[in-house]
């Protein structure tokens, strides 16, 4: 929009004065019609230059939950993450929408954003490759599911260990759309660990 164009309205008295003084060569009723038509044309032209736009503020919020289902996340921690998601969804304002996607080495949408969030179980649990963690793909898919006209927020539930992808490549897109990302870190500990630092194999391996 260009609101400075409305300053041209200051010229409309000059159009009126030129018509009243008789510079158009008209008089009587024809003069008043001509002056009125010129003022209307000037107003339409100035309005086109100003390019006014109406902005509709949407108070509703679309929240996408991105839950990590990779092998590094155990079943117990996955269930706790889903319980947290269900609790926060139940307490959301009526105008807000909520959706769910799960990710591992790939990402899949379980529920698109909607006000009625009816979650029962994860249908993509067996089909989703869980041998890696691609947080970039999860954030990119989550942002794509948020409508352009709504405020957006992503709740990332993960241990934060990304094995593939580059999160920095999707940050600019999230910032440009003003989509906030809340991270719920998944903490875990193992009593016994195996550290594999190096593996030597012969040149030929027979199975």
mmCIF file of C-alpha atoms in Angstrom:
data_model
loop_
_atom_site.group_PDB
_atom_site.id
_atom_site.type_symbol
_atom_site.label_atom_id
_atom_site.label_comp_id
_atom_site.label_asym_id
_atom_site.label_seq_id
_atom_site.Cartn_x
_atom_site.Cartn_y
_atom_site.Cartn_z
ATOM 1 C CA UNK A 1 0.000 0.000 0.000
ATOM 2 C CA UNK A 2 1.025 3.614 -0.565
ATOM 3 C CA UNK A 3 -0.825 5.919 1.882
ATOM 4 C CA UNK A 4 1.218 8.937 0.783
ATOM 5 C CA UNK A 5 -0.826 8.996 -2.428
ATOM 6 C CA UNK A 6 -3.776 10.384 -0.460
ATOM 7 C CA UNK A 7 -1.877 13.667 -0.208
ATOM 8 C CA UNK A 8 -2.962 14.203 -3.819
ATOM 9 C CA UNK A 9 -6.462 14.859 -2.482
ATOM 10 C CA UNK A 10 -5.194 18.345 -1.670
ATOM 11 C CA UNK A 11 -5.402 19.049 -5.412
ATOM 12 C CA UNK A 12 -9.148 18.409 -5.611
ATOM 13 C CA UNK A 13 -10.087 21.987 -4.547
ATOM 14 C CA UNK A 14 -8.059 23.190 -7.527
ATOM 15 C CA UNK A 15 -10.175 21.028 -9.869
ATOM 16 C CA UNK A 16 -13.325 22.453 -8.292
ATOM 17 C CA UNK A 17 -12.065 26.052 -8.558
ATOM 18 C CA UNK A 18 -11.097 25.623 -12.232
ATOM 19 C CA UNK A 19 -14.581 24.354 -13.017
ATOM 20 C CA UNK A 20 -16.408 27.074 -11.100
ATOM 21 C CA UNK A 21 -14.365 29.806 -12.781
ATOM 22 C CA UNK A 22 -15.610 28.631 -16.129
ATOM 23 C CA UNK A 23 -12.303 27.479 -17.637
ATOM 24 C CA UNK A 24 -14.066 24.425 -19.030
ATOM 25 C CA UNK A 25 -16.395 26.541 -21.155
ATOM 26 C CA UNK A 26 -19.491 24.994 -19.538
ATOM 27 C CA UNK A 27 -22.193 26.572 -17.447
ATOM 28 C CA UNK A 28 -25.296 25.710 -15.500
ATOM 29 C CA UNK A 29 -26.163 22.085 -14.886
ATOM 30 C CA UNK A 30 -23.539 20.771 -17.340
ATOM 31 C CA UNK A 31 -20.837 22.600 -15.374
ATOM 32 C CA UNK A 32 -21.774 20.944 -12.078
ATOM 33 C CA UNK A 33 -21.949 17.506 -13.710
ATOM 34 C CA UNK A 34 -18.514 17.998 -15.290
ATOM 35 C CA UNK A 35 -16.955 19.161 -11.993
ATOM 36 C CA UNK A 36 -18.499 16.221 -10.130
ATOM 37 C CA UNK A 37 -17.252 13.743 -12.758
ATOM 38 C CA UNK A 38 -13.712 15.152 -12.614
ATOM 39 C CA UNK A 39 -13.631 14.946 -8.824
ATOM 40 C CA UNK A 40 -14.835 11.332 -8.978
ATOM 41 C CA UNK A 41 -12.169 10.429 -11.543
ATOM 42 C CA UNK A 42 -9.483 12.130 -9.451
ATOM 43 C CA UNK A 43 -10.645 10.230 -6.358
ATOM 44 C CA UNK A 44 -10.582 6.889 -8.209
ATOM 45 C CA UNK A 45 -7.122 7.589 -9.621
ATOM 46 C CA UNK A 46 -5.734 8.551 -6.207
ATOM 47 C CA UNK A 47 -7.278 5.443 -4.637
ATOM 48 C CA UNK A 48 -5.611 3.237 -7.257
ATOM 49 C CA UNK A 49 -2.254 4.869 -6.539
ATOM 50 C CA UNK A 50 -2.694 4.387 -2.793
ATOM 51 C CA UNK A 51 -3.459 0.669 -3.290
ATOM 52 C CA UNK A 52 -5.399 0.296 -0.011
ATOM 53 C CA UNK A 53 -5.592 -3.157 1.549
ATOM 54 C CA UNK A 54 -7.640 -4.652 4.315
ATOM 55 C CA UNK A 55 -5.890 -6.709 6.959
ATOM 56 C CA UNK A 56 -7.808 -9.312 8.901
ATOM 57 C CA UNK A 57 -6.130 -10.329 12.130
ATOM 58 C CA UNK A 58 -6.554 -13.979 12.942
ATOM 59 C CA UNK A 59 -6.465 -14.628 16.653
ATOM 60 C CA UNK A 60 -6.446 -18.397 16.197
ATOM 61 C CA UNK A 61 -3.246 -20.373 16.571
ATOM 62 C CA UNK A 62 -2.245 -23.517 14.678
ATOM 63 C CA UNK A 63 0.019 -25.804 16.703
ATOM 64 C CA UNK A 64 1.849 -28.692 15.050
ATOM 65 C CA UNK A 65 3.304 -31.341 17.352
ATOM 66 C CA UNK A 66 6.387 -33.062 15.917
ATOM 67 C CA UNK A 67 7.135 -36.240 17.868
ATOM 68 C CA UNK A 68 10.427 -38.081 17.433
ATOM 69 C CA UNK A 69 9.940 -41.840 16.966
ATOM 70 C CA UNK A 70 13.508 -42.770 16.060
ATOM 71 C CA UNK A 71 15.230 -45.764 17.605
ATOM 72 C CA UNK A 72 16.998 -43.518 20.106
ATOM 73 C CA UNK A 73 13.611 -42.796 21.696
ATOM 74 C CA UNK A 74 12.331 -45.657 23.791
ATOM 75 C CA UNK A 75 8.733 -46.795 24.032
ATOM 76 C CA UNK A 76 8.308 -45.370 27.524
ATOM 77 C CA UNK A 77 9.580 -41.926 26.515
ATOM 78 C CA UNK A 78 7.423 -41.986 23.384
ATOM 79 C CA UNK A 79 4.331 -42.687 25.473
ATOM 80 C CA UNK A 80 5.214 -39.862 27.861
ATOM 81 C CA UNK A 81 5.597 -37.471 24.927
ATOM 82 C CA UNK A 82 2.185 -38.448 23.568
ATOM 83 C CA UNK A 83 0.631 -38.010 27.014
ATOM 84 C CA UNK A 84 2.126 -34.532 27.247
ATOM 85 C CA UNK A 85 0.736 -33.707 23.812
ATOM 86 C CA UNK A 86 -2.743 -34.970 24.724
ATOM 87 C CA UNK A 87 -2.740 -32.902 27.933
ATOM 88 C CA UNK A 88 -1.773 -29.635 26.262
ATOM 89 C CA UNK A 89 -4.227 -30.178 23.390
ATOM 90 C CA UNK A 90 -7.071 -30.658 25.863
ATOM 91 C CA UNK A 91 -6.300 -27.288 27.508
ATOM 92 C CA UNK A 92 -5.980 -25.256 24.301
ATOM 93 C CA UNK A 93 -8.352 -22.328 23.522
ATOM 94 C CA UNK A 94 -11.376 -23.179 21.344
ATOM 95 C CA UNK A 95 -10.089 -21.085 18.404
ATOM 96 C CA UNK A 96 -6.777 -22.943 18.206
ATOM 97 C CA UNK A 97 -6.060 -25.844 15.886
ATOM 98 C CA UNK A 98 -3.717 -28.749 16.569
ATOM 99 C CA UNK A 99 -2.036 -31.299 14.336
ATOM 100 C CA UNK A 100 0.421 -34.135 14.751
ATOM 101 C CA UNK A 101 3.330 -35.430 12.730
ATOM 102 C CA UNK A 102 5.862 -38.077 13.616
ATOM 103 C CA UNK A 103 9.369 -38.401 12.310
ATOM 104 C CA UNK A 104 12.454 -40.522 12.311
ATOM 105 C CA UNK A 105 14.584 -40.805 9.208
ATOM 106 C CA UNK A 106 11.469 -39.517 7.418
ATOM 107 C CA UNK A 107 8.381 -37.567 8.484
ATOM 108 C CA UNK A 108 4.672 -38.329 8.178
ATOM 109 C CA UNK A 109 1.528 -36.402 9.079
ATOM 110 C CA UNK A 110 -0.726 -38.308 11.452
ATOM 111 C CA UNK A 111 -3.390 -35.639 11.909
ATOM 112 C CA UNK A 112 -3.667 -32.401 9.901
ATOM 113 C CA UNK A 113 -4.414 -29.219 11.870
ATOM 114 C CA UNK A 114 -8.010 -29.091 13.061
ATOM 115 C CA UNK A 115 -10.028 -27.886 16.011
ATOM 116 C CA UNK A 116 -11.356 -31.359 16.754
ATOM 117 C CA UNK A 117 -8.205 -33.265 17.686
ATOM 118 C CA UNK A 118 -9.198 -36.937 17.892
ATOM 119 C CA UNK A 119 -5.983 -38.848 18.523
ATOM 120 C CA UNK A 120 -6.093 -42.564 19.322
ATOM 121 C CA UNK A 121 -2.893 -44.165 18.114
ATOM 122 C CA UNK A 122 -0.011 -43.647 15.683
ATOM 123 C CA UNK A 123 -0.780 -45.348 12.396
ATOM 124 C CA UNK A 124 2.655 -44.637 10.869
ATOM 125 C CA UNK A 125 4.585 -46.342 13.657
ATOM 126 C CA UNK A 126 5.487 -49.474 11.691
ATOM 127 C CA UNK A 127 5.933 -47.873 8.254
ATOM 128 C CA UNK A 128 8.112 -44.971 9.393
ATOM 129 C CA UNK A 129 11.883 -45.583 9.068
ATOM 130 C CA UNK A 130 13.304 -45.136 12.551
ATOM 131 C CA UNK A 131 16.992 -45.767 11.887
ATOM 132 C CA UNK A 132 17.776 -42.045 11.891
ATOM 133 C CA UNK A 133 16.527 -38.608 12.949
ATOM 134 C CA UNK A 134 15.839 -35.833 10.422
ATOM 135 C CA UNK A 135 14.710 -32.769 12.379
ATOM 136 C CA UNK A 136 14.994 -30.557 9.290
ATOM 137 C CA UNK A 137 12.416 -32.626 7.432
ATOM 138 C CA UNK A 138 10.127 -32.638 10.453
ATOM 139 C CA UNK A 139 10.209 -28.841 10.854
ATOM 140 C CA UNK A 140 9.792 -28.280 7.118
ATOM 141 C CA UNK A 141 6.741 -30.539 6.958
ATOM 142 C CA UNK A 142 5.267 -29.001 10.109
ATOM 143 C CA UNK A 143 5.581 -25.467 8.706
ATOM 144 C CA UNK A 144 3.996 -26.597 5.432
ATOM 145 C CA UNK A 145 0.950 -27.841 7.361
ATOM 146 C CA UNK A 146 0.370 -24.441 8.992
ATOM 147 C CA UNK A 147 -1.911 -22.239 6.831
ATOM 148 C CA UNK A 148 -0.411 -18.953 5.650
ATOM 149 C CA UNK A 149 -3.259 -16.894 7.116
ATOM 150 C CA UNK A 150 -2.911 -18.274 10.658
ATOM 151 C CA UNK A 151 -0.408 -17.797 13.437
ATOM 152 C CA UNK A 152 1.729 -20.883 13.830
ATOM 153 C CA UNK A 153 3.727 -22.720 16.445
ATOM 154 C CA UNK A 154 5.656 -25.986 16.356
ATOM 155 C CA UNK A 155 6.203 -28.144 19.434
ATOM 156 C CA UNK A 156 9.242 -30.340 18.816
ATOM 157 C CA UNK A 157 9.476 -33.381 21.089
ATOM 158 C CA UNK A 158 12.848 -35.004 20.510
ATOM 159 C CA UNK A 159 16.187 -35.836 22.065
ATOM 160 C CA UNK A 160 17.695 -33.281 19.681
ATOM 161 C CA UNK A 161 20.127 -35.704 18.077
ATOM 162 C CA UNK A 162 19.834 -35.168 14.332
ATOM 163 C CA UNK A 163 21.606 -37.768 12.216
ATOM 164 C CA UNK A 164 20.693 -36.328 8.811
ATOM 165 C CA UNK A 165 19.553 -33.038 7.345
ATOM 166 C CA UNK A 166 20.521 -29.493 8.295
ATOM 167 C CA UNK A 167 18.201 -27.595 10.636
ATOM 168 C CA UNK A 168 19.772 -24.260 9.662
ATOM 169 C CA UNK A 169 18.269 -24.531 6.182
ATOM 170 C CA UNK A 170 14.716 -24.370 7.517
ATOM 171 C CA UNK A 171 15.279 -21.667 10.136
ATOM 172 C CA UNK A 172 15.007 -18.809 7.618
ATOM 173 C CA UNK A 173 11.622 -20.083 6.446
ATOM 174 C CA UNK A 174 10.344 -20.326 10.007
ATOM 175 C CA UNK A 175 11.568 -16.828 10.844
ATOM 176 C CA UNK A 176 10.040 -15.307 7.704
ATOM 177 C CA UNK A 177 6.641 -16.769 8.625
ATOM 178 C CA UNK A 178 7.102 -15.920 12.325
ATOM 179 C CA UNK A 179 6.559 -19.529 13.359
ATOM 180 C CA UNK A 180 7.821 -20.169 16.877
ATOM 181 C CA UNK A 181 9.390 -23.504 17.770
ATOM 182 C CA UNK A 182 9.071 -24.834 21.313
ATOM 183 C CA UNK A 183 11.396 -27.720 22.130
ATOM 184 C CA UNK A 184 10.484 -30.335 24.692
ATOM 185 C CA UNK A 185 13.733 -32.250 25.211
ATOM 186 C CA UNK A 186 13.538 -35.952 25.893
ATOM 187 C CA UNK A 187 15.969 -36.955 28.618
ATOM 188 C CA UNK A 188 17.058 -40.532 28.936
ATOM 189 C CA UNK A 189 19.812 -42.486 30.563
ATOM 190 C CA UNK A 190 21.130 -46.023 30.194
ATOM 191 C CA UNK A 191 22.662 -48.049 32.970
ATOM 192 C CA UNK A 192 24.861 -49.976 30.557
ATOM 193 C CA UNK A 193 26.331 -48.527 27.371
ATOM 194 C CA UNK A 194 28.400 -49.921 24.539
ATOM 195 C CA UNK A 195 30.919 -47.535 22.968
ATOM 196 C CA UNK A 196 32.062 -48.606 19.514
ATOM 197 C CA UNK A 197 35.022 -46.496 18.511
ATOM 198 C CA UNK A 198 36.481 -48.499 15.644
ATOM 199 C CA UNK A 199 35.539 -51.582 13.644
ATOM 200 C CA UNK A 200 38.056 -53.577 11.595
ATOM 201 C CA UNK A 201 36.826 -55.996 8.953
ATOM 202 C CA UNK A 202 38.741 -58.190 6.518
ATOM 203 C CA UNK A 203 38.764 -57.262 2.857
ATOM 204 C CA UNK A 204 36.532 -60.196 1.924
ATOM 205 C CA UNK A 205 33.565 -61.102 4.101
ATOM 206 C CA UNK A 206 31.602 -64.284 3.466
ATOM 207 C CA UNK A 207 28.075 -64.669 4.705
#
